[in-house]
Short mmCIF file of C-alpha atoms and ligand atoms in Angstrom, two decimals:
data_model
loop_
_atom_site.label_atom_id
_atom_site.label_comp_id
_atom_site.label_asym_id
_atom_site.label_seq_id
_atom_site.Cartn_x
_atom_site.Cartn_y
_atom_site.Cartn_z
CA MET A 125 -5.37 16.64 16.03
CA ILE A 126 -4.42 19.31 13.47
CA LEU A 127 -1.12 17.48 12.97
CA ARG A 128 -3.05 14.31 12.16
CA GLN A 129 -4.93 16.12 9.36
CA PHE A 130 -1.64 17.30 7.86
CA TYR A 131 -0.37 13.74 8.02
CA HIS A 132 -3.43 12.53 6.12
CA LEU A 133 -3.12 15.35 3.59
CA GLY A 134 0.52 14.47 2.90
CA ARG A 135 -0.11 10.75 2.60
CA TYR A 136 -3.21 11.34 0.46
CA SER A 137 -1.24 13.56 -1.95
CA LEU A 138 1.64 11.11 -2.34
CA TRP A 139 -0.83 8.30 -2.85
CA LEU A 140 -2.70 10.31 -5.52
CA LEU A 141 0.57 10.64 -7.44
CA LYS A 142 0.72 6.85 -7.60
CA VAL A 143 -2.94 6.67 -8.60
CA PHE A 144 -2.20 8.86 -11.60
CA SER A 145 0.92 7.15 -12.82
CA LYS A 146 0.93 5.22 -16.06
CA PRO A 147 -1.26 2.08 -16.10
CA GLU A 148 0.37 -1.27 -16.88
CA LYS A 149 -2.13 -2.78 -19.26
CA THR A 150 -4.80 -0.43 -20.50
CA ARG A 151 -7.10 -3.24 -21.53
CA MET A 152 -7.34 -4.55 -17.96
CA TYR A 153 -8.33 -1.05 -16.85
CA TYR A 154 -10.89 -0.61 -19.59
CA ASN A 155 -13.07 -3.53 -18.45
CA GLU A 156 -12.89 -2.27 -14.91
CA VAL A 157 -14.01 1.22 -15.91
CA LEU A 158 -17.10 -0.25 -17.59
CA ARG A 159 -17.88 -2.22 -14.45
CA GLN A 160 -17.56 0.94 -12.34
CA ILE A 161 -19.87 2.92 -14.62
CA GLU A 162 -22.42 0.19 -14.26
CA GLU A 163 -22.04 0.06 -10.50
CA ILE A 164 -21.75 3.76 -9.72
CA GLY A 165 -23.90 5.13 -12.54
CA PHE A 166 -26.71 2.63 -13.06
CA GLY A 167 -26.48 1.46 -9.47
CA SER A 168 -27.37 4.93 -8.22
CA LEU A 169 -30.30 5.71 -10.52
CA LYS A 170 -32.98 4.69 -8.05
CA ILE A 171 -31.63 6.70 -5.15
CA VAL A 172 -31.07 9.74 -7.38
CA PHE A 173 -34.66 9.48 -8.55
CA ILE A 174 -36.00 9.39 -5.01
CA ILE A 175 -33.99 12.31 -3.67
CA SER A 176 -34.75 14.42 -6.74
CA VAL A 177 -38.49 14.09 -6.20
CA PHE A 178 -38.10 15.37 -2.67
CA ILE A 179 -35.58 18.11 -3.44
CA GLY A 180 -38.02 19.58 -5.99
CA ALA A 181 -41.09 19.21 -3.81
CA VAL A 182 -39.51 20.69 -0.69
CA THR A 183 -38.00 23.61 -2.57
CA ALA A 184 -41.32 24.43 -4.23
CA ILE A 185 -43.23 24.40 -0.95
CA GLN A 186 -40.56 26.40 0.84
CA LEU A 187 -40.47 29.07 -1.88
CA SER A 188 -44.23 29.36 -2.14
CA TYR A 189 -44.37 29.85 1.63
CA GLN A 190 -41.78 32.60 1.48
CA PHE A 191 -43.22 34.33 -1.59
CA GLY A 192 -46.77 34.21 -0.22
CA GLY A 193 -48.14 37.68 0.72
CA THR A 194 -45.15 39.53 -0.73
CA LEU A 195 -44.90 41.74 -3.78
CA ILE A 196 -42.54 39.33 -5.56
CA PRO A 197 -44.18 38.40 -8.90
CA SER A 198 -45.43 34.84 -8.68
CA TYR A 199 -43.58 33.68 -11.81
CA TYR A 200 -40.36 34.24 -9.89
CA ILE A 201 -40.86 30.91 -8.18
CA GLY A 202 -39.91 29.02 -11.34
CA TYR A 203 -36.80 31.13 -11.78
CA THR A 204 -35.64 30.90 -8.16
CA LEU A 205 -36.33 27.20 -7.92
CA ARG A 206 -34.37 26.54 -11.10
CA GLU A 207 -31.35 28.50 -9.87
CA MET A 208 -31.33 26.94 -6.40
CA ILE A 209 -31.54 23.46 -7.80
CA ILE A 210 -28.98 23.85 -10.56
CA VAL A 211 -26.37 25.80 -8.66
CA ASP A 212 -26.54 24.05 -5.37
CA LEU A 213 -29.21 21.58 -4.39
CA ALA A 214 -28.86 19.05 -7.22
CA PRO A 215 -25.05 18.80 -7.19
CA THR A 216 -24.58 19.10 -3.44
CA ILE A 217 -27.39 17.00 -2.01
CA THR A 218 -26.96 14.32 -4.67
CA SER A 219 -23.24 14.17 -3.97
CA LEU A 220 -23.72 14.01 -0.23
CA VAL A 221 -26.09 11.09 -0.63
CA LEU A 222 -23.76 9.41 -3.11
CA ALA A 223 -20.89 9.92 -0.66
CA GLY A 224 -22.88 7.72 1.69
CA LYS A 225 -23.80 5.17 -0.90
CA ILE A 226 -20.70 4.89 -3.09
CA GLY A 227 -18.17 6.09 -0.53
CA SER A 228 -18.86 3.46 2.08
CA SER A 229 -18.91 0.66 -0.46
CA ILE A 230 -15.61 1.77 -2.01
CA ALA A 231 -13.98 1.98 1.42
CA ALA A 232 -15.33 -1.45 2.35
CA GLU A 233 -14.28 -3.04 -0.95
CA ILE A 234 -10.73 -1.71 -0.94
CA GLY A 235 -10.38 -2.05 2.84
CA GLY A 236 -11.46 -5.67 2.61
CA MET A 237 -8.84 -6.28 -0.07
CA ARG A 238 -6.21 -4.74 2.18
CA GLN A 239 -7.23 -6.85 5.16
CA LYS A 240 -7.41 -10.06 3.15
CA GLU A 241 -3.89 -9.30 1.84
CA ILE A 242 -5.17 -9.07 -1.72
CA ILE A 243 -3.49 -5.69 -2.12
CA ASP A 244 -0.26 -7.25 -0.83
CA ALA A 245 -0.66 -10.07 -3.33
CA MET A 246 -1.03 -7.57 -6.18
CA GLU A 247 1.94 -5.53 -4.96
CA ILE A 248 4.07 -8.67 -4.92
CA MET A 249 3.20 -9.28 -8.55
CA GLY A 250 4.66 -5.85 -9.24
CA LEU A 251 1.36 -4.07 -9.79
CA ASN A 252 0.84 -0.38 -9.04
CA THR A 253 -2.12 -1.04 -6.77
CA PRO A 254 -3.27 2.56 -6.14
CA ALA A 255 -3.62 3.02 -9.89
CA PHE A 256 -5.09 -0.39 -10.59
CA LEU A 257 -7.68 -0.19 -7.83
CA VAL A 258 -8.59 3.48 -7.86
CA LEU A 259 -8.11 4.92 -11.33
CA PRO A 260 -11.00 2.95 -12.92
CA LYS A 261 -13.25 4.07 -10.09
CA ILE A 262 -12.27 7.71 -10.61
CA VAL A 263 -12.88 7.49 -14.35
CA GLY A 264 -16.16 5.64 -13.80
CA ALA A 265 -17.39 8.18 -11.26
CA VAL A 266 -16.23 11.30 -13.06
CA PHE A 267 -18.10 9.99 -16.09
CA SER A 268 -21.32 8.90 -14.41
CA VAL A 269 -21.82 11.25 -11.45
CA PRO A 270 -22.14 14.43 -13.57
CA LEU A 271 -24.78 12.65 -15.68
CA LEU A 272 -26.58 11.59 -12.51
CA ILE A 273 -26.50 15.18 -11.27
CA ILE A 274 -27.86 16.57 -14.54
CA LEU A 275 -30.61 13.99 -14.28
CA ALA A 276 -31.22 14.97 -10.66
CA ALA A 277 -31.51 18.63 -11.62
CA GLY A 278 -34.01 17.86 -14.37
CA LEU A 279 -36.10 15.59 -12.16
CA SER A 280 -36.02 18.02 -9.24
CA ILE A 281 -37.23 20.88 -11.40
CA PHE A 282 -39.99 18.71 -12.77
CA SER A 283 -41.00 17.63 -9.28
CA GLY A 284 -40.91 21.29 -8.23
CA PHE A 285 -43.19 22.14 -11.12
CA VAL A 286 -45.69 19.44 -10.19
CA THR A 287 -45.65 20.42 -6.54
CA ALA A 288 -45.96 24.16 -7.18
CA THR A 289 -48.84 23.80 -9.59
CA ALA A 290 -50.71 20.92 -7.99
CA LEU A 291 -50.27 21.74 -4.33
CA ALA A 292 -49.11 25.33 -3.91
CA GLY A 293 -51.55 27.10 -6.21
CA PHE A 294 -49.25 28.45 -8.92
CA THR A 295 -50.40 28.29 -12.51
CA PRO A 296 -48.34 26.21 -14.91
CA ALA A 297 -47.98 29.25 -17.18
CA ASP A 298 -46.45 31.35 -14.38
CA PHE A 299 -44.10 28.58 -13.35
CA VAL A 300 -42.91 27.95 -16.88
CA LYS A 301 -42.47 31.67 -17.48
CA GLY A 302 -40.18 31.87 -14.44
CA LEU A 303 -38.39 28.72 -15.42
CA THR A 304 -37.46 30.20 -18.79
CA SER A 305 -36.59 33.70 -17.55
CA PHE A 306 -33.07 35.12 -17.03
CA TYR A 307 -31.45 31.88 -18.19
CA ASP A 308 -27.66 31.92 -18.21
CA SER A 309 -25.80 28.72 -19.11
CA TYR A 310 -23.00 29.75 -16.75
CA THR A 311 -24.93 28.26 -13.81
CA VAL A 312 -25.10 24.93 -15.59
CA TRP A 313 -21.33 25.01 -15.92
CA VAL A 314 -21.06 25.69 -12.21
CA MET A 315 -23.17 22.60 -11.64
CA ILE A 316 -21.05 20.45 -13.93
CA ILE A 317 -17.79 21.61 -12.41
CA LYS A 318 -19.18 20.87 -8.97
CA ALA A 319 -20.19 17.41 -10.19
CA PHE A 320 -16.66 16.66 -11.39
CA VAL A 321 -15.01 17.91 -8.24
CA PHE A 322 -17.46 16.21 -5.88
CA SER A 323 -17.23 12.85 -7.64
CA PHE A 324 -13.44 13.04 -7.52
CA ILE A 325 -13.61 13.75 -3.78
CA ILE A 326 -16.02 10.89 -3.09
CA VAL A 327 -13.93 8.27 -4.88
CA THR A 328 -10.45 9.31 -3.82
CA VAL A 329 -11.22 10.07 -0.19
CA SER A 330 -13.16 6.84 0.26
CA ALA A 331 -10.60 4.71 -1.56
CA TYR A 332 -7.86 6.32 0.53
CA HIS A 333 -9.56 5.29 3.77
CA GLY A 334 -10.00 1.75 2.49
CA TYR A 335 -6.47 1.49 1.12
CA PHE A 336 -4.82 2.42 4.42
CA VAL A 337 -7.22 0.56 6.71
CA LYS A 338 -5.63 -1.02 9.80
CA ARG A 339 -6.21 -4.59 10.91
CA GLY A 340 -9.52 -5.80 12.33
CA SER A 341 -13.20 -5.55 11.49
CA ILE A 342 -13.71 -2.54 13.77
CA GLU A 343 -11.16 -0.65 11.71
CA LEU A 344 -12.95 -1.68 8.53
CA GLY A 345 -16.17 -0.21 9.88
CA LYS A 346 -14.33 2.93 10.89
CA ALA A 347 -12.86 3.28 7.40
CA GLY A 348 -16.39 3.21 5.98
CA THR A 349 -17.56 5.88 8.40
CA ASP A 350 -14.48 8.05 7.83
CA ALA A 351 -14.98 7.76 4.09
CA ILE A 352 -18.48 9.21 4.39
CA VAL A 353 -17.65 11.86 6.99
CA TYR A 354 -14.51 13.17 5.30
CA SER A 355 -15.89 13.15 1.79
CA SER A 356 -19.04 14.94 2.97
CA ILE A 357 -17.05 17.63 4.78
CA LEU A 358 -14.74 18.07 1.80
CA ILE A 359 -17.72 18.30 -0.57
CA LEU A 360 -19.10 21.19 1.47
CA VAL A 361 -15.72 22.89 1.66
CA ALA A 362 -15.29 22.51 -2.11
CA ASP A 363 -18.85 23.76 -2.58
CA TYR A 364 -17.91 26.93 -0.77
CA VAL A 365 -14.64 27.36 -2.67
CA ILE A 366 -16.32 26.89 -6.04
CA ALA A 367 -19.10 29.30 -5.11
CA GLN A 368 -16.54 31.86 -3.99
CA VAL A 369 -14.38 31.49 -7.08
CA MET A 370 -17.11 31.23 -9.73
CA MET A 371 -19.90 33.31 -8.28
CA GLY A 372 -18.37 35.43 -5.51
CA MET B 250 20.11 -16.32 -1.70
CA ILE B 251 18.37 -13.70 0.41
CA LYS B 252 20.20 -12.05 3.27
CA ALA B 253 18.52 -10.20 6.13
CA ILE B 254 20.88 -7.95 8.04
CA ASN B 255 19.96 -6.46 11.41
CA ILE B 256 16.25 -5.94 10.68
CA HIS B 257 14.39 -3.81 13.20
CA LYS B 258 10.70 -2.99 13.14
CA SER B 259 8.39 -1.33 15.68
CA PHE B 260 4.66 -0.73 15.62
CA ASP B 261 3.32 2.08 17.80
CA GLY B 262 6.40 1.99 20.03
CA THR B 263 6.44 -1.80 20.46
CA GLU B 264 9.50 -3.43 18.95
CA VAL B 265 8.36 -6.48 16.99
CA LEU B 266 11.69 -7.31 15.30
CA LYS B 267 14.79 -6.65 17.36
CA GLY B 268 17.68 -6.99 14.95
CA ILE B 269 17.26 -10.08 12.78
CA THR B 270 20.23 -11.32 10.76
CA PHE B 271 19.95 -14.50 8.73
CA ASP B 272 20.89 -16.04 5.35
CA PHE B 273 18.10 -17.74 3.42
CA ARG B 274 19.72 -20.23 1.07
CA LYS B 275 19.07 -21.00 -2.57
CA SER B 276 17.35 -24.23 -3.55
CA LYS B 277 16.52 -24.89 0.09
CA THR B 278 13.30 -24.73 2.05
CA ASN B 279 14.18 -22.02 4.54
CA LEU B 280 11.82 -21.97 7.52
CA ILE B 281 10.96 -19.12 9.82
CA ILE B 282 9.38 -20.73 12.85
CA GLY B 283 8.04 -19.44 16.13
CA ARG B 284 4.83 -19.25 18.10
CA SER B 285 2.07 -16.98 16.85
CA GLY B 286 2.85 -13.33 17.46
CA ALA B 287 6.60 -13.97 17.34
CA GLY B 288 7.00 -11.70 14.30
CA LYS B 289 7.17 -14.25 11.47
CA THR B 290 4.77 -12.48 9.15
CA VAL B 291 6.33 -9.10 9.84
CA LEU B 292 9.79 -10.51 9.04
CA LEU B 293 8.56 -12.17 5.84
CA LYS B 294 6.92 -8.94 4.72
CA THR B 295 10.00 -6.85 5.43
CA LEU B 296 11.93 -9.22 3.15
CA VAL B 297 9.65 -8.36 0.22
CA GLY B 298 9.04 -4.71 1.04
CA LEU B 299 5.38 -5.03 2.02
CA ILE B 300 6.48 -3.69 5.40
CA THR B 301 9.43 -1.29 5.44
CA PRO B 302 11.86 -2.02 8.29
CA ASP B 303 12.94 0.85 10.55
CA GLU B 304 16.52 -0.30 10.23
CA GLY B 305 18.49 -3.01 8.47
CA GLU B 306 19.20 -4.33 5.00
CA VAL B 307 17.79 -7.00 2.71
CA TRP B 308 19.91 -8.42 -0.11
CA TYR B 309 18.65 -10.48 -3.05
CA ASP B 310 21.92 -12.06 -4.17
CA ASP B 311 23.93 -8.91 -4.99
CA ILE B 312 20.96 -6.51 -5.02
CA ASP B 313 20.41 -4.21 -2.06
CA PHE B 314 16.59 -4.31 -1.98
CA TYR B 315 15.90 -1.11 -0.08
CA LYS B 316 18.22 0.89 -2.35
CA LEU B 317 16.06 0.08 -5.39
CA SER B 318 13.83 2.70 -7.01
CA LEU B 319 10.10 1.99 -7.15
CA LYS B 320 10.47 0.93 -10.77
CA GLU B 321 13.36 -1.43 -10.03
CA THR B 322 11.44 -2.84 -7.08
CA ARG B 323 8.50 -3.65 -9.33
CA LYS B 324 10.88 -5.30 -11.76
CA LEU B 325 12.45 -7.46 -9.07
CA ARG B 326 8.99 -8.41 -7.85
CA LYS B 327 8.27 -10.15 -11.13
CA LYS B 328 10.83 -12.70 -9.89
CA VAL B 329 9.03 -13.07 -6.56
CA GLY B 330 6.07 -15.31 -5.82
CA MET B 331 4.16 -15.26 -2.57
CA LEU B 332 1.57 -17.43 -0.94
CA PHE B 333 -0.49 -15.64 1.70
CA GLN B 334 -1.89 -17.03 4.90
CA GLY B 335 -5.48 -16.42 3.82
CA ASN B 336 -4.60 -17.22 0.18
CA ALA B 337 -5.57 -13.73 -1.02
CA LEU B 338 -7.30 -15.09 -4.10
CA PHE B 339 -9.47 -12.70 -6.10
CA ASP B 340 -13.06 -13.69 -5.20
CA SER B 341 -14.59 -12.30 -8.34
CA MET B 342 -12.34 -14.29 -10.67
CA THR B 343 -12.40 -17.97 -11.53
CA ILE B 344 -9.48 -20.22 -10.55
CA GLU B 345 -8.11 -20.01 -14.07
CA GLU B 346 -8.40 -16.22 -14.14
CA ASN B 347 -6.69 -16.00 -10.75
CA VAL B 348 -3.69 -17.97 -11.95
CA ARG B 349 -3.62 -16.19 -15.29
CA PHE B 350 -3.83 -12.71 -13.74
CA PRO B 351 -0.06 -12.05 -13.51
CA LEU B 352 0.34 -13.19 -17.12
CA ASP B 353 -2.52 -10.95 -18.26
CA MET B 354 -1.01 -8.02 -16.42
CA PHE B 355 2.64 -8.35 -17.26
CA THR B 356 3.25 -10.43 -20.35
CA ASP B 357 2.50 -10.14 -24.03
CA MET B 358 1.86 -13.86 -24.37
CA SER B 359 -0.97 -14.96 -26.62
CA PHE B 360 -4.10 -16.34 -25.01
CA GLU B 361 -3.11 -19.90 -25.96
CA GLU B 362 0.36 -19.51 -24.48
CA LYS B 363 -1.09 -18.15 -21.26
CA GLN B 364 -3.62 -20.93 -21.11
CA GLU B 365 -0.89 -23.51 -21.51
CA GLN B 366 1.22 -21.97 -18.76
CA VAL B 367 -1.82 -21.77 -16.45
CA ASN B 368 -2.69 -25.41 -17.08
CA ASN B 369 0.91 -26.46 -16.50
CA CYS B 370 0.90 -24.75 -13.12
CA LEU B 371 -2.49 -26.17 -12.16
CA ASP B 372 -1.23 -29.62 -13.16
CA ARG B 373 1.91 -29.07 -11.11
CA VAL B 374 -0.17 -28.48 -7.98
CA GLU B 375 -2.38 -31.40 -8.95
CA LEU B 376 -5.57 -29.46 -9.52
CA GLU B 377 -7.80 -30.62 -12.31
CA GLY B 378 -11.30 -29.74 -13.39
CA VAL B 379 -11.61 -26.62 -11.27
CA ASN B 380 -10.58 -24.04 -13.88
CA ASP B 381 -13.99 -22.44 -14.06
CA LYS B 382 -14.88 -22.57 -10.39
CA TYR B 383 -14.66 -19.60 -8.05
CA PRO B 384 -12.41 -19.61 -4.95
CA ALA B 385 -15.43 -19.80 -2.62
CA GLU B 386 -16.52 -23.03 -4.32
CA ILE B 387 -13.41 -25.10 -3.53
CA SER B 388 -11.90 -26.45 -0.31
CA GLY B 389 -9.20 -24.78 1.77
CA GLY B 390 -6.55 -27.23 0.61
CA MET B 391 -7.47 -26.60 -3.01
CA GLN B 392 -7.36 -22.84 -2.43
CA LYS B 393 -3.80 -23.25 -1.15
CA ARG B 394 -2.89 -25.09 -4.32
CA VAL B 395 -4.39 -22.32 -6.42
CA GLY B 396 -2.37 -19.82 -4.37
CA ILE B 397 0.79 -21.81 -5.09
CA ALA B 398 -0.07 -22.09 -8.78
CA ARG B 399 -0.56 -18.33 -8.98
CA ALA B 400 2.68 -17.72 -7.08
CA ILE B 401 4.74 -19.83 -9.51
CA VAL B 402 3.04 -18.88 -12.78
CA MET B 403 5.70 -16.28 -13.62
CA ASN B 404 8.52 -18.77 -12.85
CA PRO B 405 9.81 -16.86 -9.82
CA GLU B 406 13.31 -17.21 -8.41
CA TYR B 407 12.13 -16.43 -4.91
CA LEU B 408 9.09 -17.94 -3.22
CA PHE B 409 7.58 -16.75 0.06
CA CYS B 410 4.92 -18.71 1.92
CA ASP B 411 3.16 -17.38 4.99
CA GLU B 412 1.82 -20.30 7.03
CA PRO B 413 1.08 -22.47 3.97
CA ASN B 414 -0.62 -25.15 6.02
CA SER B 415 -2.56 -23.18 8.59
CA GLY B 416 -6.15 -24.33 8.68
CA LEU B 417 -5.44 -27.60 6.87
CA ASP B 418 -5.73 -31.11 8.23
CA PRO B 419 -2.35 -32.78 8.95
CA LYS B 420 -2.41 -34.98 5.87
CA THR B 421 -3.23 -32.15 3.46
CA ALA B 422 -0.71 -29.94 5.26
CA LEU B 423 1.98 -32.51 4.62
CA ILE B 424 1.11 -32.75 0.94
CA ILE B 425 1.30 -28.96 0.58
CA ASP B 426 4.66 -28.90 2.36
CA GLU B 427 6.08 -31.56 0.09
CA LEU B 428 4.70 -29.79 -2.95
CA ILE B 429 6.44 -26.56 -1.99
CA GLN B 430 9.66 -28.40 -1.29
CA SER B 431 9.73 -30.25 -4.59
CA ILE B 432 8.86 -27.14 -6.59
CA THR B 433 11.74 -25.39 -4.82
CA LYS B 434 14.18 -28.08 -5.91
CA GLU B 435 12.86 -28.39 -9.47
CA ASN B 436 13.05 -24.66 -10.14
CA ASN B 437 16.12 -23.99 -8.04
CA MET B 438 14.31 -21.30 -6.07
CA THR B 439 15.06 -19.59 -2.80
CA THR B 440 12.01 -20.46 -0.75
CA ILE B 441 11.10 -19.01 2.64
CA ILE B 442 8.27 -20.52 4.63
CA ASN B 443 6.67 -19.23 7.81
CA THR B 444 5.24 -21.91 10.02
CA HIS B 445 4.40 -22.84 13.55
CA ASP B 446 3.64 -26.39 12.53
CA MET B 447 6.13 -28.80 14.00
CA ASN B 448 5.38 -31.43 11.37
CA SER B 449 6.60 -29.02 8.69
CA VAL B 450 9.74 -28.35 10.67
CA MET B 451 10.56 -32.02 10.82
CA GLU B 452 9.58 -32.80 7.22
CA ILE B 453 11.00 -29.92 5.21
CA GLY B 454 13.16 -27.84 7.59
CA GLU B 455 16.46 -27.55 5.78
CA ASN B 456 17.53 -24.17 7.09
CA ILE B 457 15.60 -22.98 10.11
CA LEU B 458 15.32 -19.67 11.91
CA LEU B 459 13.50 -19.76 15.24
CA LEU B 460 12.06 -16.41 16.20
CA ASP B 461 11.13 -15.71 19.76
CA ASN B 462 9.70 -12.38 20.77
CA GLY B 463 11.32 -10.65 17.80
CA GLU B 464 14.78 -12.13 18.30
CA VAL B 465 16.73 -14.95 16.70
CA ALA B 466 16.48 -17.70 19.30
CA TRP B 467 18.06 -20.54 17.34
CA THR B 468 19.19 -21.43 13.83
CA GLY B 469 20.02 -24.80 12.24
CA SER B 470 18.56 -27.74 10.32
CA ARG B 471 15.94 -30.29 11.30
CA GLU B 472 18.65 -32.87 12.04
CA GLU B 473 20.25 -30.46 14.45
CA ILE B 474 16.95 -29.86 16.24
CA MET B 475 16.94 -33.38 17.61
CA HIS B 476 20.31 -32.90 19.22
CA THR B 477 20.18 -29.40 20.58
CA ASP B 478 19.30 -28.56 24.14
CA ASN B 479 18.50 -24.96 23.25
CA LYS B 480 15.76 -23.97 25.69
CA TYR B 481 13.69 -22.12 23.05
CA ILE B 482 13.65 -25.21 20.85
CA GLU B 483 12.68 -27.29 23.84
CA ASN B 484 9.81 -24.93 24.58
CA PHE B 485 8.65 -24.56 21.03
CA ILE B 486 9.10 -27.85 19.23
CA PHE B 487 8.83 -30.18 22.16
CA ALA B 488 6.18 -28.17 23.94
CA SER B 489 3.96 -31.11 24.88
CA PRO B 490 5.00 -33.83 27.35
CA PHE B 491 4.12 -36.36 24.67
CA LEU B 492 6.64 -34.93 22.21
CA LYS B 493 9.30 -34.58 24.89
CA LYS B 494 8.93 -38.24 25.65
CA LEU B 495 9.07 -39.10 21.97
CA LYS B 496 12.28 -37.12 21.56
CA ASN B 497 13.91 -38.82 24.52
CA GLN B 498 12.89 -42.21 23.21
CA ALA B 499 14.24 -41.37 19.78
CA LEU B 500 17.54 -40.19 21.19
CA GLY B 501 17.65 -43.20 23.49
CA SER B 502 17.30 -45.55 20.57
CA TYR B 503 20.26 -43.91 18.82
CA LYS B 504 22.58 -45.00 21.61
N1 ADP C 797 0.52 -3.75 10.80
C1 ADP C 797 0.70 -3.94 12.12
N2 ADP C 797 0.40 -2.95 12.98
C2 ADP C 797 0.60 -3.12 14.31
N3 ADP C 797 1.07 -4.22 14.87
C3 ADP C 797 1.39 -5.25 14.07
C4 ADP C 797 1.23 -5.16 12.65
N4 ADP C 797 1.64 -6.32 12.11
C5 ADP C 797 2.03 -7.09 13.14
N5 ADP C 797 1.90 -6.47 14.32
C6 ADP C 797 2.25 -7.01 15.62
O1 ADP C 797 3.52 -7.60 15.52
C7 ADP C 797 3.58 -8.81 16.27
C8 ADP C 797 4.06 -9.94 15.40
O2 ADP C 797 3.06 -10.22 14.44
P1 ADP C 797 3.19 -11.31 13.32
O3 ADP C 797 4.45 -11.12 12.59
O4 ADP C 797 1.92 -11.26 12.55
O5 ADP C 797 3.25 -12.65 14.16
P2 ADP C 797 3.31 -14.14 13.60
O6 ADP C 797 4.62 -14.67 14.07
O7 ADP C 797 2.17 -14.84 14.22
O8 ADP C 797 3.20 -14.08 12.12
C9 ADP C 797 2.21 -9.02 16.86
O9 ADP C 797 2.24 -8.60 18.19
C10 ADP C 797 1.33 -8.14 16.04
O10 ADP C 797 0.25 -7.66 16.79
MG1 MG C 798 1.69 -14.73 10.86
#
């Protein structure tokens, strides 16, 4: 079991080296990157919008419940909500959901190409298939996911504001006062670094599972599931490591 | 010429190829035949490095394939064309883009030059008026032709075909076989074809390797098949009573 994980780690690392070797024809990659930005970035706007509304609302209600009847000044809710969302909830929850959405489709797309021998066909032409198939996806995701996460943070805070003032009895002035107190741009950097790392994990781990899929449709399904499970676990592990290194 | 020397390959402890040695000759249609599951595809893929053998050597003329660096392998592969069993066409590209893909990727030809080469290849496989269609919009026989056109667009010296006529009706299958054979002669290529179709064997089998259960069961030409009493050939080619009778009649009429 443990041995199996080491095997995957070794194969994943060697494969990543191929992913990052020099592309054959940059122009062919360029078009593909644009397509990926469209698919990963624009394709995920709706789902990011929906989860942001709920992240903000739930956080606001939870905080107002915990602050209620304590001596904590009520404007603190804006401050706490902002920090929770920027440092952790927006990057992590968004990435976990994107791992499900993007991850499974990447694994299915590349896995399907493996099973239909399209990867073999490209290899025979002399193409570096890990680079050709995965690099544009990495570039596309590393470009669009951080923007999605910044958007998610903004929307979540707004939704938190609406919920706190409309439903939980805080005044807008209090909330905004908290929101603008003790601001340190460092936390935004933490968020952006998380966004880069998480998007890299989602794409590479999912593409890896597709690339090495075995024969048969059951295996293709399994690759999709493994893509989601492993990228989600690795996102949480990376979340911890980043927290420890940057904020510990 | 391509030489396979003592190729072994196992999957999960099951030995699929048990020491295959064979010479595939230049300007000939070399056939790897055998029933399904015999190891034809695995053998074909070990010859081009899509599957790495556990043991054995593959020589392309005087080049020891498995001694090549990754870079040299990719260079050699520009001289290799391959037709896959399921065609492996790119669904999201038109027929023209499929055939042009290797040129786009690996040459500095101008668009007009590429277009000319693509149209030459499509003409060669007798496909007209489908340039802008997608693979899903054309028939299986036409998809095979596109696969062949894409395989020969870089003027390869070596051509590999995995079951080129599986899923085709007998007439279309025959046309595809003849097409591959004549392209082989015209371009002086070393062509290796996997098949379990006994029509192909009889029509284009110039240099045949019969695989049975991962071993070389028989080698020879189609003329020799009629006169051998090798029991694997008997069981494979003349599997049906009808064909056995036909063979006996044919031999009888020689006397
Ligand atoms: N990638 C693989 N993993 C495991 N087993 C395989 C693999 N490829 C082929 N085999 C097995 O090897 C045997 C020969 O397969 P193949 O070469 O595809 O036969 P065929 O002669 O029909 O082309 C089969 O039993 C098949 O299940
Ligand atoms: Mg096969």
